[in-house]
């Protein structure tokens, strides 16, 4: 009797093990099937020696949407909860108000103004590996996902007052040691810029208004712990005053400054992304140290460049006029001074750096 009972138990164990193995095999088959269903295949082309995808194909596969502004030559792209922004000829990708440390993602626009993105956008912008065939690329796409980074839901930047702005930005040191922030209205954000039909977006540090001793050998410091997301080592200046004046004539005709021209007028630049969505654009630089590269970690003691006049009339005229540092401070892609009037902006800067 006991022997028969033990044999029955053994048979039940074998049957149970077989059922478990069959269940695991079925689950594996289902998982493989799901992964195969999630694989997306997108046509690729080679433009400018780069494997690229057409923006229309990308949004069709991902269920996204986009708009390309032909005047400003800017792309706004939404995929699931992620918002992307790019400017033609600017090798920086903004995702949810933060800037990625990669030089591999930029706009490619053909003669018909059709927009393409390098396949690196899928890999680094969407955080999805890509495999290649002869004329297609394959990547996993499982549908809607949560946004990567960006401001918290309770972020109410548009309603901030002076105290809140100071609290948020007071980790930043001065970009030029020993200099004083200028309080001249034309050096502060919001000042009119008639020569390009626009407004000043940042803060100017000139020799005559910031305490002297600002020249092409004056170092510019990173101001805080962050990561370099742009470093224009290969910057090419306007070839002549006439070419620069053509851009300015277009701004006069349009009544505003297109973003791609605005970027050219900033000259040689370094951009540093800090925590909590704060980003600094350092512009008009004379030179950049070789060790400052996209992806470099920096701190308040890191020299990221030297004062210059690149992008200005002084540069194309090959003289030393217009020497100064221009810096733009942004918070999750928005200029920090947007919620404030000019007197409040002045107070914020003085409290941070005086």
mmCIF file of N, CA and C in Angstrom, residues 20-131:
data_model
loop_
_atom_site.group_PDB
_atom_site.id
_atom_site.type_symbol
_atom_site.label_atom_id
_atom_site.label_comp_id
_atom_site.label_asym_id
_atom_site.label_seq_id
_atom_site.Cartn_x
_atom_site.Cartn_y
_atom_site.Cartn_z
ATOM 1 N N UNK A 20 4.829 22.494 -15.532
ATOM 2 C CA UNK A 20 5.565 23.738 -15.258
ATOM 3 C C UNK A 20 6.494 24.068 -16.419
ATOM 4 N N UNK A 21 7.182 23.005 -16.923
ATOM 5 C CA UNK A 21 8.090 23.230 -18.044
ATOM 6 C C UNK A 21 7.339 23.713 -19.275
ATOM 7 N N UNK A 22 6.154 23.109 -19.520
ATOM 8 C CA UNK A 22 5.345 23.541 -20.667
ATOM 9 C C UNK A 22 4.879 24.973 -20.517
ATOM 10 N N UNK A 23 4.497 25.386 -19.260
ATOM 11 C CA UNK A 23 4.072 26.760 -19.004
ATOM 12 C C UNK A 23 5.210 27.741 -19.267
ATOM 13 N N UNK A 24 6.421 27.389 -18.786
ATOM 14 C CA UNK A 24 7.577 28.263 -18.989
ATOM 15 C C UNK A 24 7.900 28.403 -20.471
ATOM 16 N N UNK A 25 7.799 27.285 -21.207
ATOM 17 C CA UNK A 25 8.064 27.336 -22.642
ATOM 18 C C UNK A 25 7.048 28.214 -23.358
ATOM 19 N N UNK A 26 5.772 28.088 -22.951
ATOM 20 C CA UNK A 26 4.724 28.914 -23.552
ATOM 21 C C UNK A 26 4.969 30.393 -23.288
ATOM 22 N N UNK A 27 5.394 30.700 -22.030
ATOM 23 C CA UNK A 27 5.669 32.092 -21.678
ATOM 24 C C UNK A 27 6.822 32.637 -22.500
ATOM 25 N N UNK A 28 7.868 31.795 -22.703
ATOM 26 C CA UNK A 28 9.009 32.234 -23.508
ATOM 27 C C UNK A 28 8.580 32.504 -24.947
ATOM 28 N N UNK A 29 7.742 31.602 -25.480
ATOM 29 C CA UNK A 29 7.259 31.799 -26.846
ATOM 30 C C UNK A 29 6.449 33.079 -26.961
ATOM 31 N N UNK A 30 5.589 33.328 -25.947
ATOM 32 C CA UNK A 30 4.780 34.545 -25.954
ATOM 33 C C UNK A 30 5.658 35.788 -25.862
ATOM 34 N N UNK A 31 6.718 35.706 -25.015
ATOM 35 C CA UNK A 31 7.613 36.856 -24.860
ATOM 36 C C UNK A 31 8.349 37.150 -26.163
ATOM 37 N N UNK A 32 8.819 36.074 -26.830
ATOM 38 C CA UNK A 32 9.498 36.268 -28.116
ATOM 39 C C UNK A 32 8.544 36.896 -29.120
ATOM 40 N N UNK A 33 7.279 36.402 -29.129
ATOM 41 C CA UNK A 33 6.284 36.945 -30.057
ATOM 42 C C UNK A 33 6.020 38.414 -29.776
ATOM 43 N N UNK A 34 5.922 38.755 -28.474
ATOM 44 C CA UNK A 34 5.681 40.157 -28.121
ATOM 45 C C UNK A 34 6.841 41.031 -28.563
ATOM 46 N N UNK A 35 8.085 40.543 -28.357
ATOM 47 C CA UNK A 35 9.254 41.323 -28.748
ATOM 48 C C UNK A 35 9.310 41.518 -30.256
ATOM 49 N N UNK A 36 8.914 40.438 -30.993
ATOM 50 C CA UNK A 36 8.906 40.561 -32.446
ATOM 51 C C UNK A 36 7.862 41.579 -32.894
ATOM 52 N N UNK A 37 6.709 41.578 -32.219
ATOM 53 C CA UNK A 37 5.677 42.554 -32.549
ATOM 54 C C UNK A 37 6.127 43.973 -32.235
ATOM 55 N N UNK A 38 7.021 44.132 -31.235
ATOM 56 C CA UNK A 38 7.463 45.462 -30.824
ATOM 57 C C UNK A 38 8.589 45.992 -31.695
ATOM 58 N N UNK A 39 9.141 45.156 -32.563
ATOM 59 C CA UNK A 39 10.221 45.609 -33.428
ATOM 60 C C UNK A 39 9.666 46.491 -34.538
ATOM 61 N N UNK A 40 10.230 47.685 -34.646
ATOM 62 C CA UNK A 40 9.817 48.619 -35.699
ATOM 63 C C UNK A 40 10.935 48.719 -36.729
ATOM 64 N N UNK A 41 10.555 48.738 -37.990
ATOM 65 C CA UNK A 41 11.522 48.853 -39.081
ATOM 66 C C UNK A 41 11.271 50.161 -39.806
ATOM 67 N N UNK A 42 12.340 50.942 -39.963
ATOM 68 C CA UNK A 42 12.201 52.265 -40.554
ATOM 69 C C UNK A 42 13.199 52.425 -41.698
ATOM 70 N N UNK A 43 12.780 53.002 -42.825
ATOM 71 C CA UNK A 43 13.718 53.217 -43.941
ATOM 72 C C UNK A 43 14.822 54.189 -43.543
ATOM 73 N N UNK A 44 16.016 53.959 -44.032
ATOM 74 C CA UNK A 44 17.129 54.877 -43.804
ATOM 75 C C UNK A 44 17.689 55.347 -45.139
ATOM 76 N N UNK A 45 18.233 56.547 -45.122
ATOM 77 C CA UNK A 45 18.942 57.094 -46.269
ATOM 78 C C UNK A 45 20.309 57.570 -45.792
ATOM 79 N N UNK A 46 21.188 57.776 -46.717
ATOM 80 C CA UNK A 46 22.504 58.317 -46.388
ATOM 81 C C UNK A 46 22.591 59.730 -46.950
ATOM 82 N N UNK A 47 22.606 60.711 -46.058
ATOM 83 C CA UNK A 47 22.749 62.111 -46.434
ATOM 84 C C UNK A 47 23.909 62.693 -45.644
ATOM 85 N N UNK A 48 24.759 63.446 -46.334
ATOM 86 C CA UNK A 48 25.924 64.045 -45.683
ATOM 87 C C UNK A 48 26.738 62.988 -44.945
ATOM 88 N N UNK A 49 26.881 61.808 -45.572
ATOM 89 C CA UNK A 49 27.657 60.685 -45.023
ATOM 90 C C UNK A 49 27.124 60.201 -43.680
ATOM 91 N N UNK A 50 25.829 60.364 -43.470
ATOM 92 C CA UNK A 50 25.209 59.967 -42.204
ATOM 93 C C UNK A 50 23.938 59.177 -42.493
ATOM 94 N N UNK A 51 23.745 58.070 -41.734
ATOM 95 C CA UNK A 51 22.498 57.303 -41.842
ATOM 96 C C UNK A 51 21.401 58.080 -41.135
ATOM 97 N N UNK A 52 20.355 58.438 -41.888
ATOM 98 C CA UNK A 52 19.298 59.288 -41.344
ATOM 99 C C UNK A 52 17.932 58.682 -41.629
ATOM 100 N N UNK A 53 16.942 59.141 -40.858
ATOM 101 C CA UNK A 53 15.554 58.711 -41.071
ATOM 102 C C UNK A 53 14.703 59.945 -41.328
ATOM 103 N N UNK A 54 13.691 59.785 -42.163
ATOM 104 C CA UNK A 54 12.784 60.887 -42.458
ATOM 105 C C UNK A 54 11.864 61.094 -41.257
ATOM 106 N N UNK A 55 11.648 62.349 -40.905
ATOM 107 C CA UNK A 55 10.831 62.659 -39.736
ATOM 108 C C UNK A 55 9.416 62.103 -39.884
ATOM 109 N N UNK A 56 8.872 62.087 -41.098
ATOM 110 C CA UNK A 56 7.523 61.553 -41.302
ATOM 111 C C UNK A 56 7.455 60.065 -40.969
ATOM 112 N N UNK A 57 8.482 59.321 -41.359
ATOM 113 C CA UNK A 57 8.516 57.890 -41.046
ATOM 114 C C UNK A 57 8.613 57.661 -39.545
ATOM 115 N N UNK A 58 9.419 58.500 -38.879
ATOM 116 C CA UNK A 58 9.610 58.328 -37.439
ATOM 117 C C UNK A 58 8.318 58.573 -36.666
ATOM 118 N N UNK A 59 7.612 59.653 -36.990
ATOM 119 C CA UNK A 59 6.390 59.950 -36.233
ATOM 120 C C UNK A 59 5.277 58.967 -36.558
ATOM 121 N N UNK A 60 5.288 58.415 -37.763
ATOM 122 C CA UNK A 60 4.272 57.417 -38.113
ATOM 123 C C UNK A 60 4.453 56.158 -37.262
ATOM 124 N N UNK A 61 5.689 55.732 -37.069
ATOM 125 C CA UNK A 61 5.957 54.523 -36.292
ATOM 126 C C UNK A 61 5.711 54.750 -34.805
ATOM 127 N N UNK A 62 6.106 55.916 -34.308
ATOM 128 C CA UNK A 62 6.042 56.165 -32.863
ATOM 129 C C UNK A 62 4.739 56.811 -32.418
ATOM 130 N N UNK A 63 3.897 57.194 -33.378
ATOM 131 C CA UNK A 63 2.673 57.887 -33.006
ATOM 132 C C UNK A 63 2.913 59.311 -32.544
ATOM 133 N N UNK A 64 4.047 59.887 -32.939
ATOM 134 C CA UNK A 64 4.380 61.244 -32.524
ATOM 135 C C UNK A 64 3.810 62.295 -33.457
ATOM 136 N N UNK A 65 4.201 63.536 -33.214
ATOM 137 C CA UNK A 65 3.814 64.645 -34.084
ATOM 138 C C UNK A 65 4.925 65.686 -34.056
ATOM 139 N N UNK A 66 4.995 66.500 -35.110
ATOM 140 C CA UNK A 66 6.071 67.482 -35.168
ATOM 141 C C UNK A 66 5.623 68.710 -35.944
ATOM 142 N N UNK A 67 6.379 69.784 -35.752
ATOM 143 C CA UNK A 67 6.223 70.973 -36.587
ATOM 144 C C UNK A 67 7.608 71.516 -36.888
ATOM 145 N N UNK A 68 7.825 71.858 -38.151
ATOM 146 C CA UNK A 68 9.088 72.460 -38.573
ATOM 147 C C UNK A 68 8.820 73.877 -39.017
ATOM 148 N N UNK A 69 9.468 74.832 -38.344
ATOM 149 C CA UNK A 69 9.297 76.247 -38.645
ATOM 150 C C UNK A 69 10.336 76.631 -39.701
ATOM 151 N N UNK A 70 9.887 76.898 -40.919
ATOM 152 C CA UNK A 70 10.811 77.195 -42.011
ATOM 153 C C UNK A 70 11.500 78.543 -41.838
ATOM 154 N N UNK A 71 10.871 79.462 -41.113
ATOM 155 C CA UNK A 71 11.493 80.762 -40.863
ATOM 156 C C UNK A 71 12.646 80.619 -39.879
ATOM 157 N N UNK A 72 12.374 80.028 -38.744
ATOM 158 C CA UNK A 72 13.403 79.895 -37.710
ATOM 159 C C UNK A 72 14.258 78.655 -37.894
ATOM 160 N N UNK A 73 13.824 77.740 -38.785
ATOM 161 C CA UNK A 73 14.500 76.471 -39.037
ATOM 162 C C UNK A 73 14.654 75.688 -37.730
ATOM 163 N N UNK A 74 13.524 75.559 -37.042
ATOM 164 C CA UNK A 74 13.491 74.834 -35.779
ATOM 165 C C UNK A 74 12.509 73.669 -35.877
ATOM 166 N N UNK A 75 12.822 72.607 -35.167
ATOM 167 C CA UNK A 75 11.964 71.432 -35.117
ATOM 168 C C UNK A 75 11.437 71.243 -33.701
ATOM 169 N N UNK A 76 10.129 71.115 -33.574
ATOM 170 C CA UNK A 76 9.496 70.724 -32.320
ATOM 171 C C UNK A 76 8.854 69.362 -32.549
ATOM 172 N N UNK A 77 9.266 68.400 -31.749
ATOM 173 C CA UNK A 77 8.852 67.012 -31.934
ATOM 174 C C UNK A 77 8.329 66.455 -30.616
ATOM 175 N N UNK A 78 7.166 65.822 -30.678
ATOM 176 C CA UNK A 78 6.578 65.174 -29.507
ATOM 177 C C UNK A 78 6.433 63.688 -29.780
ATOM 178 N N UNK A 79 7.007 62.873 -28.895
ATOM 179 C CA UNK A 79 6.847 61.427 -28.969
ATOM 180 C C UNK A 79 6.464 60.941 -27.575
ATOM 181 N N UNK A 80 5.254 60.423 -27.452
ATOM 182 C CA UNK A 80 4.694 60.063 -26.148
ATOM 183 C C UNK A 80 4.720 61.289 -25.238
ATOM 184 N N UNK A 81 5.356 61.177 -24.082
ATOM 185 C CA UNK A 81 5.400 62.286 -23.126
ATOM 186 C C UNK A 81 6.634 63.162 -23.295
ATOM 187 N N UNK A 82 7.483 62.827 -24.249
ATOM 188 C CA UNK A 82 8.744 63.555 -24.419
ATOM 189 C C UNK A 82 8.611 64.660 -25.464
ATOM 190 N N UNK A 83 9.162 65.836 -25.119
ATOM 191 C CA UNK A 83 9.171 66.991 -26.012
ATOM 192 C C UNK A 83 10.617 67.262 -26.439
ATOM 193 N N UNK A 84 10.848 67.314 -27.746
ATOM 194 C CA UNK A 84 12.184 67.548 -28.282
ATOM 195 C C UNK A 84 12.200 68.860 -29.073
ATOM 196 N N UNK A 85 13.379 69.520 -29.049
ATOM 197 C CA UNK A 85 13.514 70.790 -29.767
ATOM 198 C C UNK A 85 14.918 70.866 -30.344
ATOM 199 N N UNK A 86 15.000 71.278 -31.618
ATOM 200 C CA UNK A 86 16.287 71.421 -32.271
ATOM 201 C C UNK A 86 16.266 72.633 -33.195
ATOM 202 N N UNK A 87 17.462 73.181 -33.428
ATOM 203 C CA UNK A 87 17.642 74.313 -34.338
ATOM 204 C C UNK A 87 18.628 73.890 -35.421
ATOM 205 N N UNK A 88 18.322 74.205 -36.652
ATOM 206 C CA UNK A 88 19.206 73.874 -37.756
ATOM 207 C C UNK A 88 20.596 74.462 -37.520
ATOM 208 N N UNK A 89 21.626 73.654 -37.771
ATOM 209 C CA UNK A 89 23.033 74.016 -37.635
ATOM 210 C C UNK A 89 23.490 74.122 -36.185
ATOM 211 N N UNK A 90 22.631 73.760 -35.236
ATOM 212 C CA UNK A 90 23.008 73.751 -33.816
ATOM 213 C C UNK A 90 23.045 72.293 -33.354
ATOM 214 N N UNK A 91 24.228 71.769 -33.048
ATOM 215 C CA UNK A 91 24.353 70.329 -32.758
ATOM 216 C C UNK A 91 23.996 69.977 -31.314
ATOM 217 N N UNK A 92 22.816 70.386 -30.885
ATOM 218 C CA UNK A 92 22.380 70.115 -29.508
ATOM 219 C C UNK A 92 20.913 69.680 -29.543
ATOM 220 N N UNK A 93 20.603 68.623 -28.794
ATOM 221 C CA UNK A 93 19.223 68.157 -28.683
ATOM 222 C C UNK A 93 18.677 68.532 -27.310
ATOM 223 N N UNK A 94 17.545 69.243 -27.315
ATOM 224 C CA UNK A 94 16.843 69.556 -26.076
ATOM 225 C C UNK A 94 15.714 68.547 -25.893
ATOM 226 N N UNK A 95 15.693 67.893 -24.737
ATOM 227 C CA UNK A 95 14.627 66.939 -24.425
ATOM 228 C C UNK A 95 14.000 67.328 -23.090
ATOM 229 N N UNK A 96 12.739 67.708 -23.152
ATOM 230 C CA UNK A 96 11.998 68.101 -21.944
ATOM 231 C C UNK A 96 12.713 69.202 -21.169
ATOM 232 N N UNK A 97 13.293 70.145 -21.919
ATOM 233 C CA UNK A 97 13.932 71.299 -21.296
ATOM 234 C C UNK A 97 15.345 71.069 -20.818
ATOM 235 N N UNK A 98 15.889 69.866 -21.012
ATOM 236 C CA UNK A 98 17.271 69.582 -20.645
ATOM 237 C C UNK A 98 18.042 69.199 -21.904
ATOM 238 N N UNK A 99 19.352 69.453 -21.890
ATOM 239 C CA UNK A 99 20.164 69.309 -23.092
ATOM 240 C C UNK A 99 21.075 68.100 -22.952
ATOM 241 N N UNK A 100 21.124 67.278 -24.008
ATOM 242 C CA UNK A 100 21.860 66.025 -23.961
ATOM 243 C C UNK A 100 23.306 66.225 -24.396
ATOM 244 N N UNK A 101 24.195 65.495 -23.742
ATOM 245 C CA UNK A 101 25.622 65.597 -24.038
ATOM 246 C C UNK A 101 25.973 64.651 -25.189
ATOM 247 N N UNK A 102 25.633 65.039 -26.394
ATOM 248 C CA UNK A 102 25.970 64.265 -27.574
ATOM 249 C C UNK A 102 26.128 65.194 -28.770
ATOM 250 N N UNK A 103 27.104 64.887 -29.612
ATOM 251 C CA UNK A 103 27.305 65.645 -30.853
ATOM 252 C C UNK A 103 26.734 64.907 -32.060
ATOM 253 N N UNK A 104 26.071 63.788 -31.809
ATOM 254 C CA UNK A 104 25.637 62.917 -32.899
ATOM 255 C C UNK A 104 24.231 63.207 -33.394
ATOM 256 N N UNK A 105 23.526 64.149 -32.769
ATOM 257 C CA UNK A 105 22.137 64.418 -33.136
ATOM 258 C C UNK A 105 22.010 65.861 -33.609
ATOM 259 N N UNK A 106 21.535 66.036 -34.819
ATOM 260 C CA UNK A 106 21.380 67.365 -35.419
ATOM 261 C C UNK A 106 20.382 67.248 -36.554
ATOM 262 N N UNK A 107 19.874 68.374 -36.993
ATOM 263 C CA UNK A 107 18.924 68.373 -38.102
ATOM 264 C C UNK A 107 19.656 68.212 -39.433
ATOM 265 N N UNK A 108 19.082 67.397 -40.294
ATOM 266 C CA UNK A 108 19.553 67.281 -41.674
ATOM 267 C C UNK A 108 18.375 67.682 -42.563
ATOM 268 N N UNK A 109 18.556 68.727 -43.342
ATOM 269 C CA UNK A 109 17.457 69.275 -44.146
ATOM 270 C C UNK A 109 17.904 69.329 -45.600
ATOM 271 N N UNK A 110 17.117 68.696 -46.471
ATOM 272 C CA UNK A 110 17.511 68.680 -47.882
ATOM 273 C C UNK A 110 17.021 69.938 -48.606
ATOM 274 N N UNK A 111 17.247 69.981 -49.901
ATOM 275 C CA UNK A 111 16.915 71.184 -50.672
ATOM 276 C C UNK A 111 15.419 71.460 -50.722
ATOM 277 N N UNK A 112 14.618 70.438 -50.511
ATOM 278 C CA UNK A 112 13.155 70.612 -50.501
ATOM 279 C C UNK A 112 12.625 70.905 -49.092
ATOM 280 N N UNK A 113 13.530 71.196 -48.171
ATOM 281 C CA UNK A 113 13.182 71.451 -46.768
ATOM 282 C C UNK A 113 12.521 70.247 -46.098
ATOM 283 N N UNK A 114 12.855 69.046 -46.570
ATOM 284 C CA UNK A 114 12.427 67.841 -45.867
ATOM 285 C C UNK A 114 13.375 67.593 -44.706
ATOM 286 N N UNK A 115 12.818 67.175 -43.578
ATOM 287 C CA UNK A 115 13.587 67.061 -42.341
ATOM 288 C C UNK A 115 13.950 65.604 -42.066
ATOM 289 N N UNK A 116 15.217 65.397 -41.760
ATOM 290 C CA UNK A 116 15.722 64.080 -41.389
ATOM 291 C C UNK A 116 16.452 64.185 -40.049
ATOM 292 N N UNK A 117 16.543 63.048 -39.358
ATOM 293 C CA UNK A 117 17.312 62.958 -38.123
ATOM 294 C C UNK A 117 18.282 61.791 -38.226
ATOM 295 N N UNK A 118 19.491 61.923 -37.687
ATOM 296 C CA UNK A 118 20.396 60.775 -37.648
ATOM 297 C C UNK A 118 19.786 59.641 -36.823
ATOM 298 N N UNK A 119 20.159 58.408 -37.147
ATOM 299 C CA UNK A 119 19.651 57.279 -36.372
ATOM 300 C C UNK A 119 20.083 57.371 -34.907
ATOM 301 N N UNK A 120 21.098 58.190 -34.620
ATOM 302 C CA UNK A 120 21.512 58.403 -33.225
ATOM 303 C C UNK A 120 20.382 58.994 -32.396
ATOM 304 N N UNK A 121 19.427 59.671 -33.036
ATOM 305 C CA UNK A 121 18.295 60.203 -32.287
ATOM 306 C C UNK A 121 17.493 59.070 -31.655
ATOM 307 N N UNK A 122 17.304 57.979 -32.396
ATOM 308 C CA UNK A 122 16.559 56.838 -31.857
ATOM 309 C C UNK A 122 17.331 56.229 -30.686
ATOM 310 N N UNK A 123 18.645 56.103 -30.865
ATOM 311 C CA UNK A 123 19.465 55.458 -29.838
ATOM 312 C C UNK A 123 19.593 56.306 -28.577
ATOM 313 N N UNK A 124 19.843 57.599 -28.749
ATOM 314 C CA UNK A 124 20.140 58.444 -27.591
ATOM 315 C C UNK A 124 18.975 59.318 -27.162
ATOM 316 N N UNK A 125 18.166 59.741 -28.121
ATOM 317 C CA UNK A 125 17.011 60.554 -27.774
ATOM 318 C C UNK A 125 15.863 59.723 -27.236
ATOM 319 N N UNK A 126 15.679 58.535 -27.819
ATOM 320 C CA UNK A 126 14.602 57.637 -27.385
ATOM 321 C C UNK A 126 15.121 56.488 -26.514
ATOM 322 N N UNK A 127 16.446 56.451 -26.305
ATOM 323 C CA UNK A 127 17.071 55.417 -25.462
ATOM 324 C C UNK A 127 16.741 54.007 -25.947
ATOM 325 N N UNK A 128 16.834 53.804 -27.265
ATOM 326 C CA UNK A 128 16.482 52.532 -27.865
ATOM 327 C C UNK A 128 17.588 52.078 -28.820
ATOM 328 N N UNK A 129 18.178 50.892 -28.611
ATOM 329 C CA UNK A 129 19.227 50.404 -29.525
ATOM 330 C C UNK A 129 18.691 50.216 -30.942
ATOM 331 N N UNK A 130 19.578 50.377 -31.908
ATOM 332 C CA UNK A 130 19.221 50.263 -33.323
ATOM 333 C C UNK A 130 20.115 49.219 -33.979
ATOM 334 N N UNK A 131 19.513 48.361 -34.805
ATOM 335 C CA UNK A 131 20.275 47.455 -35.644
ATOM 336 C C UNK A 131 20.001 47.811 -37.099
#
